[in-house]
Short mmCIF file of C-alpha atoms and ligand atoms in Angstrom, two decimals:
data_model
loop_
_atom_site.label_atom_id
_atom_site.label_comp_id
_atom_site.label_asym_id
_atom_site.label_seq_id
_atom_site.Cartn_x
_atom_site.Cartn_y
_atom_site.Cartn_z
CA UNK M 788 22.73 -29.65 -102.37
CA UNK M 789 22.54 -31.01 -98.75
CA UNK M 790 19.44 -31.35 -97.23
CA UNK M 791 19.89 -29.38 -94.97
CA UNK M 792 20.13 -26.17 -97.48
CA UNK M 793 16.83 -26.30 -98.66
CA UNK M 794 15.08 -23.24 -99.15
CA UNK M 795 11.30 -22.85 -99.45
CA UNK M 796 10.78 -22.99 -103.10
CA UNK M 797 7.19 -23.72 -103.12
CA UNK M 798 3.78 -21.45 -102.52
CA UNK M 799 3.87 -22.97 -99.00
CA UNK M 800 1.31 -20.56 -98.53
CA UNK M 801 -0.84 -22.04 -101.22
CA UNK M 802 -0.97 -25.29 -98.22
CA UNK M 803 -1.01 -23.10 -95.40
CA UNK M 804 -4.99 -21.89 -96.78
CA UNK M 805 -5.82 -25.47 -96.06
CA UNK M 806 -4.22 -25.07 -92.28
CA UNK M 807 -6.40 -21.60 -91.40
CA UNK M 808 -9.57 -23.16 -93.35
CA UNK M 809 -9.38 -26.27 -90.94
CA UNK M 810 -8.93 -23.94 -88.02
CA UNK M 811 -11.77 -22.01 -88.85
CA UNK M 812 -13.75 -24.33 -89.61
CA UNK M 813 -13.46 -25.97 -86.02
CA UNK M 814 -13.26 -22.42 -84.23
CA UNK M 815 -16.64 -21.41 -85.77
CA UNK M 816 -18.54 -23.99 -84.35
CA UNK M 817 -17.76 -21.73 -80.90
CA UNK M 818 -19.26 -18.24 -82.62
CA UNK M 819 -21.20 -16.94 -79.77
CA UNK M 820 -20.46 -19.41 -77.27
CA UNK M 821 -19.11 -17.27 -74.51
CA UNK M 822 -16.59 -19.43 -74.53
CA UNK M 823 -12.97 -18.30 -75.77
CA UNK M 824 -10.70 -21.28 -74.78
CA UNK M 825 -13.42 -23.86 -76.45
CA UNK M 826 -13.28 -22.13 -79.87
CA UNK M 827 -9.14 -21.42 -79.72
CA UNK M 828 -8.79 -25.21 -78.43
CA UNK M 829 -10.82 -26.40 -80.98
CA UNK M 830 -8.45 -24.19 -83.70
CA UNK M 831 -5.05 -25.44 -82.66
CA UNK M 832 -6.14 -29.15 -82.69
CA UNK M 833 -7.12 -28.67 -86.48
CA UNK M 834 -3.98 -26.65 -87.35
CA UNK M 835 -1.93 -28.91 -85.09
CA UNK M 836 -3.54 -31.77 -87.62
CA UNK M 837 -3.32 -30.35 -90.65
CA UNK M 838 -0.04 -28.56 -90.33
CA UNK M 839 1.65 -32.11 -90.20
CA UNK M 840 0.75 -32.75 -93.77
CA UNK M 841 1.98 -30.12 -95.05
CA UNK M 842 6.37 -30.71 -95.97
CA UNK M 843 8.03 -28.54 -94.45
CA UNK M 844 10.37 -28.97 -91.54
CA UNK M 845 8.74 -26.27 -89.09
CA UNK M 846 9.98 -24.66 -85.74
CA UNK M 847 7.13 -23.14 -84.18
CA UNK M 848 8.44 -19.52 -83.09
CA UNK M 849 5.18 -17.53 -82.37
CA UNK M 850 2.81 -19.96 -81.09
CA UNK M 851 0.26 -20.75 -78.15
CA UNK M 852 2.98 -20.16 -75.79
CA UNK M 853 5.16 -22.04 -73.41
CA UNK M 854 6.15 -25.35 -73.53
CA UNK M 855 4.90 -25.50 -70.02
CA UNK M 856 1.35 -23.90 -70.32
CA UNK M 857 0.31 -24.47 -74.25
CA UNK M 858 0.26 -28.30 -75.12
CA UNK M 859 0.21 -27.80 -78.84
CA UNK M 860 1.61 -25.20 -80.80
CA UNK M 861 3.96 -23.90 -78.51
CA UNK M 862 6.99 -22.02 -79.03
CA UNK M 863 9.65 -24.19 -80.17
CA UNK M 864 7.51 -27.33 -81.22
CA UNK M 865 8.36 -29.08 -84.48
CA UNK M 866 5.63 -29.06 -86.88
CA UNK M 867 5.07 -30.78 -90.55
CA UNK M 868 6.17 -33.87 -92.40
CA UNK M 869 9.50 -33.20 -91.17
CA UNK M 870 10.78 -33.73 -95.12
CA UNK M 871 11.33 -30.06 -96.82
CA UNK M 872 12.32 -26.61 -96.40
CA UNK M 873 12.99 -25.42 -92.36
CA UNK M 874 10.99 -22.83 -91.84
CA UNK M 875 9.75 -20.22 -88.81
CA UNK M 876 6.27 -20.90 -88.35
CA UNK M 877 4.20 -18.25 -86.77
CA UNK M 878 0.56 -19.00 -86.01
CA UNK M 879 -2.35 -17.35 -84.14
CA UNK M 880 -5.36 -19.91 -84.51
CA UNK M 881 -7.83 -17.37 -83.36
CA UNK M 882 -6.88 -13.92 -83.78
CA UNK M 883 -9.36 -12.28 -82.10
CA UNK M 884 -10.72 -15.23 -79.49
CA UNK M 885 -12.95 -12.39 -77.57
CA UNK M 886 -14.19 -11.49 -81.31
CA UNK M 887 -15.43 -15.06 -81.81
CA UNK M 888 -17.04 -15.84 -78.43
CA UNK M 889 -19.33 -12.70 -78.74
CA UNK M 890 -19.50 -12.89 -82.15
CA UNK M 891 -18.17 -10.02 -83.20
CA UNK M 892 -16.55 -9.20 -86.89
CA UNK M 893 -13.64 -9.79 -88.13
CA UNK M 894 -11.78 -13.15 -85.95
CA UNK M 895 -9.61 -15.06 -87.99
CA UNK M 896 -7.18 -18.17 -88.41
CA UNK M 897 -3.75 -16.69 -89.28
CA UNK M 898 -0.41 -18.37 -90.23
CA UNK M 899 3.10 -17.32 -91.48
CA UNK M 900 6.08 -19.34 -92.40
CA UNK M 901 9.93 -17.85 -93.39
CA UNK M 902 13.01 -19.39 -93.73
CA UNK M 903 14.57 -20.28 -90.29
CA UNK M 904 16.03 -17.91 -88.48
CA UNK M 905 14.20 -15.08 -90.01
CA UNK M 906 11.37 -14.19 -87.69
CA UNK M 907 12.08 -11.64 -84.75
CA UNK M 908 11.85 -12.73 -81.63
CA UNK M 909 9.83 -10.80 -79.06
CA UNK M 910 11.28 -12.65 -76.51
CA UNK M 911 10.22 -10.54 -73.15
CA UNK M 912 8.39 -8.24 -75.20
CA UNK M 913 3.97 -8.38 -75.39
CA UNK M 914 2.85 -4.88 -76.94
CA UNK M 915 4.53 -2.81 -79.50
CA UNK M 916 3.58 0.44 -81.08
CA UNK M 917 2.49 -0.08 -84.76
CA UNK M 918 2.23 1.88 -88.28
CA UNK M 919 1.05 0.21 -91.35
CA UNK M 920 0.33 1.70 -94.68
CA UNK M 921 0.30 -0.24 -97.73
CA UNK M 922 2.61 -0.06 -100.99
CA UNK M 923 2.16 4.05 -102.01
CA UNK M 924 2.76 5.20 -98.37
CA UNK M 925 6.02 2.62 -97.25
CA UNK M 926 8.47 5.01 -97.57
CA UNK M 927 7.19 7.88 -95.91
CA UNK M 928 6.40 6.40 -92.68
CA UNK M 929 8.45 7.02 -89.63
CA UNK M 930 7.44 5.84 -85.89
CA UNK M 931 9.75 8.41 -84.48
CA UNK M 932 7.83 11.02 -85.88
CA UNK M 933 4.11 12.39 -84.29
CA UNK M 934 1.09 10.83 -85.71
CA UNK M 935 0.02 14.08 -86.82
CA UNK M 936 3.17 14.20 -89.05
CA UNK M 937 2.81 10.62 -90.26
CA UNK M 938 -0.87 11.36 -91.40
CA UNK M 939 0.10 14.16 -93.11
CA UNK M 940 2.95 12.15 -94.85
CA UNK M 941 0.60 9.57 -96.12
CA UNK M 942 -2.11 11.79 -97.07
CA UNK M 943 0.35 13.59 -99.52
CA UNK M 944 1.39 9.86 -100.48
CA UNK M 945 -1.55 9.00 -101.24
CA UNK M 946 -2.87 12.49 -102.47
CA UNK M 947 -5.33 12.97 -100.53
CA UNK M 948 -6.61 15.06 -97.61
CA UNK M 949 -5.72 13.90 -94.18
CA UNK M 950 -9.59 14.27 -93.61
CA UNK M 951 -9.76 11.45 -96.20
CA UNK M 952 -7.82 8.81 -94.41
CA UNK M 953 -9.43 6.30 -92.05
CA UNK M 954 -7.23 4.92 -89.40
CA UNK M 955 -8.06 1.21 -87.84
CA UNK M 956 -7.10 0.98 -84.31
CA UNK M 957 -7.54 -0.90 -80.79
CA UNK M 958 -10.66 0.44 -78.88
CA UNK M 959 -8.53 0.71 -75.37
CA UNK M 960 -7.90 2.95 -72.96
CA UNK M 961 -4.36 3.18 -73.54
CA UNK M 962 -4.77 4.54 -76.84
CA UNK M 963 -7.11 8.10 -75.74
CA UNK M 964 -3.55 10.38 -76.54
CA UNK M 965 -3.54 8.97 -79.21
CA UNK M 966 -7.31 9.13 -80.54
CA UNK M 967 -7.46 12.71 -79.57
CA UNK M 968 -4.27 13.51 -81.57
CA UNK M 969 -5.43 11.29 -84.58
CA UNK M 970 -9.20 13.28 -84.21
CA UNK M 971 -6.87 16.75 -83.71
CA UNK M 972 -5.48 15.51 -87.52
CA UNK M 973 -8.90 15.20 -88.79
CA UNK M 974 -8.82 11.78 -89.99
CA UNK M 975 -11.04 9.43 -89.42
CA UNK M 976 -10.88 6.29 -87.03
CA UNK M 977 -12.36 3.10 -87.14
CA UNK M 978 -11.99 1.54 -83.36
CA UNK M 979 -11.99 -2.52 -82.95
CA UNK M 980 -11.98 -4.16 -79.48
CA UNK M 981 -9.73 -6.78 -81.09
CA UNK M 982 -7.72 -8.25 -83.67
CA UNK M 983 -4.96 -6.14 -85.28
CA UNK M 984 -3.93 -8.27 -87.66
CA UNK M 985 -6.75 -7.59 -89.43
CA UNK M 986 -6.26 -4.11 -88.95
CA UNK M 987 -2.36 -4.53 -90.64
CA UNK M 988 -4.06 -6.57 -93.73
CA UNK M 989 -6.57 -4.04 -94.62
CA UNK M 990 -4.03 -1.07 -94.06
CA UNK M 991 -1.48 -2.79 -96.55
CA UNK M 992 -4.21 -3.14 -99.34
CA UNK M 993 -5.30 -0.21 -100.81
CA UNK M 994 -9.10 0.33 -101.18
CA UNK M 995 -10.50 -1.81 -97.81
CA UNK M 996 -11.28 0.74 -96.22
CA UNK M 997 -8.81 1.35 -94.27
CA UNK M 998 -5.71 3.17 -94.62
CA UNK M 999 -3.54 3.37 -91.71
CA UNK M 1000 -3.40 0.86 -88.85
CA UNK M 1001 -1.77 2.86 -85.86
CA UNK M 1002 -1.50 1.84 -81.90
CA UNK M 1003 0.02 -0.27 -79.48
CA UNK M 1004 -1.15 -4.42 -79.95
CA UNK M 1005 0.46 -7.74 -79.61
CA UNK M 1006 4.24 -8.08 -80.65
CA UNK M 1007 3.94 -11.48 -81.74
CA UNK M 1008 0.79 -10.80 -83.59
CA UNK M 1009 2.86 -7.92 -84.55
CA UNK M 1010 5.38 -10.24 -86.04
CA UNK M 1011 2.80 -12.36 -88.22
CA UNK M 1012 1.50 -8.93 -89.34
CA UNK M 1013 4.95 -7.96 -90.72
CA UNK M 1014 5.05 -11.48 -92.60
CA UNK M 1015 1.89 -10.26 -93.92
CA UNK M 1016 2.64 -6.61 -95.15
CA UNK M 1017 5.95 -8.06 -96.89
CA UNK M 1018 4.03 -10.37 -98.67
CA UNK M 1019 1.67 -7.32 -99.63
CA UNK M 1020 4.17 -5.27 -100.37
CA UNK M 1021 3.32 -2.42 -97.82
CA UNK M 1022 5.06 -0.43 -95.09
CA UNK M 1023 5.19 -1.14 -91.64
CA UNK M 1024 7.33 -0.20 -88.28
CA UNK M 1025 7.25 -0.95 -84.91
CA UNK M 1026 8.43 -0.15 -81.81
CA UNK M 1027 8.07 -1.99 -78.15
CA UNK M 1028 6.06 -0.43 -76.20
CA UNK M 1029 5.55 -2.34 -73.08
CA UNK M 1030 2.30 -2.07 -70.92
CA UNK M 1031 2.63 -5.14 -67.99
CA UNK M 1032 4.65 -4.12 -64.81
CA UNK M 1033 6.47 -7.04 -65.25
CA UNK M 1034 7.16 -6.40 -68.87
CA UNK M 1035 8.73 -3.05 -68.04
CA UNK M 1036 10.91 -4.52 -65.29
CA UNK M 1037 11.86 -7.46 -67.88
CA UNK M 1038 13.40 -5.47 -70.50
CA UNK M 1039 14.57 -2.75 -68.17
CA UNK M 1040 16.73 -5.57 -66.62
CA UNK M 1041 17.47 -6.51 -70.02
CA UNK M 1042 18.70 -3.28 -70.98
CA UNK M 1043 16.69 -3.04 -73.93
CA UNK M 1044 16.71 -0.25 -75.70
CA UNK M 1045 12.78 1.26 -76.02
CA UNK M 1046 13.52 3.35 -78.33
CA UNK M 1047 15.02 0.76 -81.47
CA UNK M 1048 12.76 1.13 -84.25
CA UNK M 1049 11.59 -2.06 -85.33
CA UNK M 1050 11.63 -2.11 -89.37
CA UNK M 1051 9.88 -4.47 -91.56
CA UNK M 1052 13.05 -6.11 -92.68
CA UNK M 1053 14.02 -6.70 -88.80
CA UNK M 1054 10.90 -8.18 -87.85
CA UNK M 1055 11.13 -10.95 -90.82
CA UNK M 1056 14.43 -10.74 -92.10
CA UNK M 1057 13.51 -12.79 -95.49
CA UNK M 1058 13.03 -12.02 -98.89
CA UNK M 1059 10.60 -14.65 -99.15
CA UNK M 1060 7.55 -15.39 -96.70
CA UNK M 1061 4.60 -17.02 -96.90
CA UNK M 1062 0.95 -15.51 -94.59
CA UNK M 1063 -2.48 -17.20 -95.34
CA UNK M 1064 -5.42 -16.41 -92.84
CA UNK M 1065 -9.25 -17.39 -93.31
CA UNK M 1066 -12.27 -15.93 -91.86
CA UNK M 1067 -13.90 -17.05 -88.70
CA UNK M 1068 -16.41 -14.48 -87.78
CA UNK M 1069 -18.12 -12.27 -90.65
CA UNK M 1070 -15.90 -9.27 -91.76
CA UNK M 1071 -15.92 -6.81 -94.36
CA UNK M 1072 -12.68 -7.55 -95.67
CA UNK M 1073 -12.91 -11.59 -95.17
CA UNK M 1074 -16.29 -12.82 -95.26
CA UNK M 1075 -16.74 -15.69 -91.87
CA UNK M 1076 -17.22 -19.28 -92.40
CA UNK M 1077 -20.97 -20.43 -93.52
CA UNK M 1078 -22.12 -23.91 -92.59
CA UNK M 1079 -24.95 -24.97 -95.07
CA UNK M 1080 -25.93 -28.82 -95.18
CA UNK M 1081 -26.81 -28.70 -98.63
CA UNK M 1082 -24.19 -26.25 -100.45
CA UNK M 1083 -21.31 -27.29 -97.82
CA UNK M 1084 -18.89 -25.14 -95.90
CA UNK M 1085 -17.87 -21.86 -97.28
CA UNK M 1086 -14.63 -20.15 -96.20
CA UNK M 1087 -13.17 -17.15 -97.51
CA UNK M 1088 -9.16 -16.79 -97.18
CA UNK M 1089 -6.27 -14.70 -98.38
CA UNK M 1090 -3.29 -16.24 -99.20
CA UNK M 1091 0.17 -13.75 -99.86
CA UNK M 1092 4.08 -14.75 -101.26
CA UNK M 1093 6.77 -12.02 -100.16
CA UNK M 1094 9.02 -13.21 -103.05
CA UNK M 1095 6.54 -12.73 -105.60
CA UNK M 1096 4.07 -10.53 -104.36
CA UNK M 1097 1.31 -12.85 -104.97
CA UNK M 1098 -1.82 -12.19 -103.76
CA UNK M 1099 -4.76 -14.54 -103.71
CA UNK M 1100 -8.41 -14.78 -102.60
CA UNK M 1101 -9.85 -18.01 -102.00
CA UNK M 1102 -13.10 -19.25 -101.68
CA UNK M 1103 -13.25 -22.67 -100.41
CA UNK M 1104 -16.64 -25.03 -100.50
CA UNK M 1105 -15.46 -28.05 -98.73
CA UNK M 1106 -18.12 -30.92 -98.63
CA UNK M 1107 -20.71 -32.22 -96.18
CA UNK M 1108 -20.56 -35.50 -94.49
CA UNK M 1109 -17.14 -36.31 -96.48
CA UNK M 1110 -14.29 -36.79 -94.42
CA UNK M 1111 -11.61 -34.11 -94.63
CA UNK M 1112 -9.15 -35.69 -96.38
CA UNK M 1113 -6.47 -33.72 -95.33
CA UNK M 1114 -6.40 -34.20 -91.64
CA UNK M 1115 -5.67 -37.73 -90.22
CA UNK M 1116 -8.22 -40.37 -89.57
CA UNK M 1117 -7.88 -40.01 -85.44
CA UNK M 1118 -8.24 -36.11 -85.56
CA UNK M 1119 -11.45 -36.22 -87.86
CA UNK M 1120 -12.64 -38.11 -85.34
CA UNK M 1121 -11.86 -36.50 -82.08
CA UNK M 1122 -13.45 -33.27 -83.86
CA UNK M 1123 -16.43 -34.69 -84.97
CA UNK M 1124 -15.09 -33.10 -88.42
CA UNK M 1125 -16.86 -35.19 -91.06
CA UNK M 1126 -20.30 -34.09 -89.99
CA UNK M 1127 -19.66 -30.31 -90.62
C1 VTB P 2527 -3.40 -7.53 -78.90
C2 VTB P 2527 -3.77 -7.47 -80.34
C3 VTB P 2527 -4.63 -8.66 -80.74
O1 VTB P 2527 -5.39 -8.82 -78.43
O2 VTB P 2527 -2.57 -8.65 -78.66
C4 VTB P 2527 -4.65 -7.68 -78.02
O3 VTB P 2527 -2.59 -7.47 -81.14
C5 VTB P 2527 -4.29 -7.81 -76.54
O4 VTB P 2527 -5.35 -7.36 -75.78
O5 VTB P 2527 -5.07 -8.49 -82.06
P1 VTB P 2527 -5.19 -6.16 -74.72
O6 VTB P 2527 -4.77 -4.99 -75.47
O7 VTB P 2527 -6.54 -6.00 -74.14
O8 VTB P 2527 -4.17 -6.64 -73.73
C6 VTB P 2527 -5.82 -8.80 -79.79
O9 VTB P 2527 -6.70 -7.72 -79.98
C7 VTB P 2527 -6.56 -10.11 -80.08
O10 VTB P 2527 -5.74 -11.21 -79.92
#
């Protein structure tokens, strides 16, 4: 087999934990800071360092940004060892970086990885329309349909009452249709300023709490969320659903057609994929990172295989005053990381 044929064979995601707990780590230091770009900066630089330990040959396809305006992590940048599979890497350091300045529940360190070529592009595209339901309720779902009709698909799914279905979505104001047609339903609605991923994870696993994630968010966190439900084994679809002036003229130039659903197997076109993501802030579903000089750093991550279906939880204690052994000698310095 030529090199160049490799296919992840590996729990990559069983290294990626050790990517999102080093980016949490740093990013938590910035809890309640006020200050947004500190904590995110602070992220990339230890998943910039840690992600080039890990063997994989990486194109970064949903990252910071722009070559021009993101100096790390940005789309196209080449990221690992550079020996092993080639993979799409998708990574949001902070998901939620207004979450973590104020505090707030629920920010965390996400990463995916697929084989190359297998991650959507949003190319011109920034918000998209979202349903996610987990593994009882993937078949029933359809975007096209109302939201009424959708509740009352996965209520019967999950036999239940649509009165008994809690619905996670983005406190904003382009979403009040929507809230008064979900409220209309009956079900009930959990509202977050922030962070949908979060909102896609705890929709795809039964028993969080939460049982639908509905509403227009990011399309690349979008993208990382699809990696995530595969993995999980739940239902999701998407459609664009642009919100910027110039994001409307973009793919009206384009031609693009609004109205293309966008299926789970179009947005990562894989049978494998790989999605870890740790805590950064407190949450009910991941617990935040805990600095304590005697017991160490605690960090609480999920880790998911599409392939398999594997699904772990893991706790990590990582050790005072010793340097991280897993990020190079020059970055545990710059970040001050051995005294954490
Ligand atoms: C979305 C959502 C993210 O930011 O990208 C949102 O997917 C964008 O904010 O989870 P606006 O809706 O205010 O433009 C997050 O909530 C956090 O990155």
């Amino acid at each position: 087999m030529s090199n160049n044929s490799i296919k992840p064979d590996r729990n990559l995601a069983m290294e990626m934990v050790r990517v999102t707990e080093a980016a949490a780590i740093s990013a938590a230091r910035y809890m309640g800071t006020g200050d947004k770009e500190a904590g995110d900066q602070a992220a990339v630089d230890a998943m910039r360092a840690v992600l080039d330990t890990v063997d994989i040959r990486g194109t970064v396809v949903i990252g910071e940004g722009e070559k021009d305006e993101a100096p790390m992590l940005y789309n196209g940048e080449q990221v690992g060892s550079g020996q092993g599979a080639e993979v799409d890497v998708a990574v949001d350091p902070v998901e939620g970086t207004n979450l973590l300045a104020l505090g707030r529940p629920n920010s965390i360190a996400v990463m995916a990885m697929a084989e190359k070529g297998s991650m959507w592009n949003p190319g011109d595209s920034f918000y998209m329309n979202k349903l996610v339901v987990d593994r009882r309720a993937k078949d029933v779902i359809d975007i096209t349909q109302s939201p009424t009709a959708n509740l009352q698909a996965i209520a019967r799914a999950l036999e239940r009452k649509v009165q008994d279905l809690t619905v996670f979505m983005l406190d904003k104001p382009r979403h009040r249709e929507l809230m008064a047609e979900i409220r209309a339903a009956g079900a009930r609605i959990t509202l977050h300023t922030d962070g949908d991923v979060m909102g896609a994870l705890m929709a795809a696993i039964p028993g969080t709490g939460v049982d639908v994630l509905m509403g227009i968010g990011g399309t690349p966190e979008g993208v990382i969320s699809a990696v995530a439900v595969k993995a999980l084994g739940g239902g999701m679809q998407g459609m664009r659903a642009p919100q910027l002036p110039e994001e409307i003229a973009r793919l009206k130039e384009n031609n693009v057609d609004l109205s293309e659903v966008l299926t789970l197997d179009k947005l990562i076109n894989a049978e494998d994929g790989f999605f870890a993501a740790t805590g950064i802030t407190e949450g009910s579903f991941l617990e935040g990172v805990h600095f304590d000089r005697t017991q160490g750093v605690t960090t609480h991550s999920i880790v998911a295989r599409a392939l398999t279906g594997s699904v772990r939880y893991i706790k990590g204690i990582h050790q005072l005053k010793r340097p991280m052994d897993f990020a190079n000698r020059d970055q545990v310095d710059k970040l001050g990381l051995e005294n954490i």
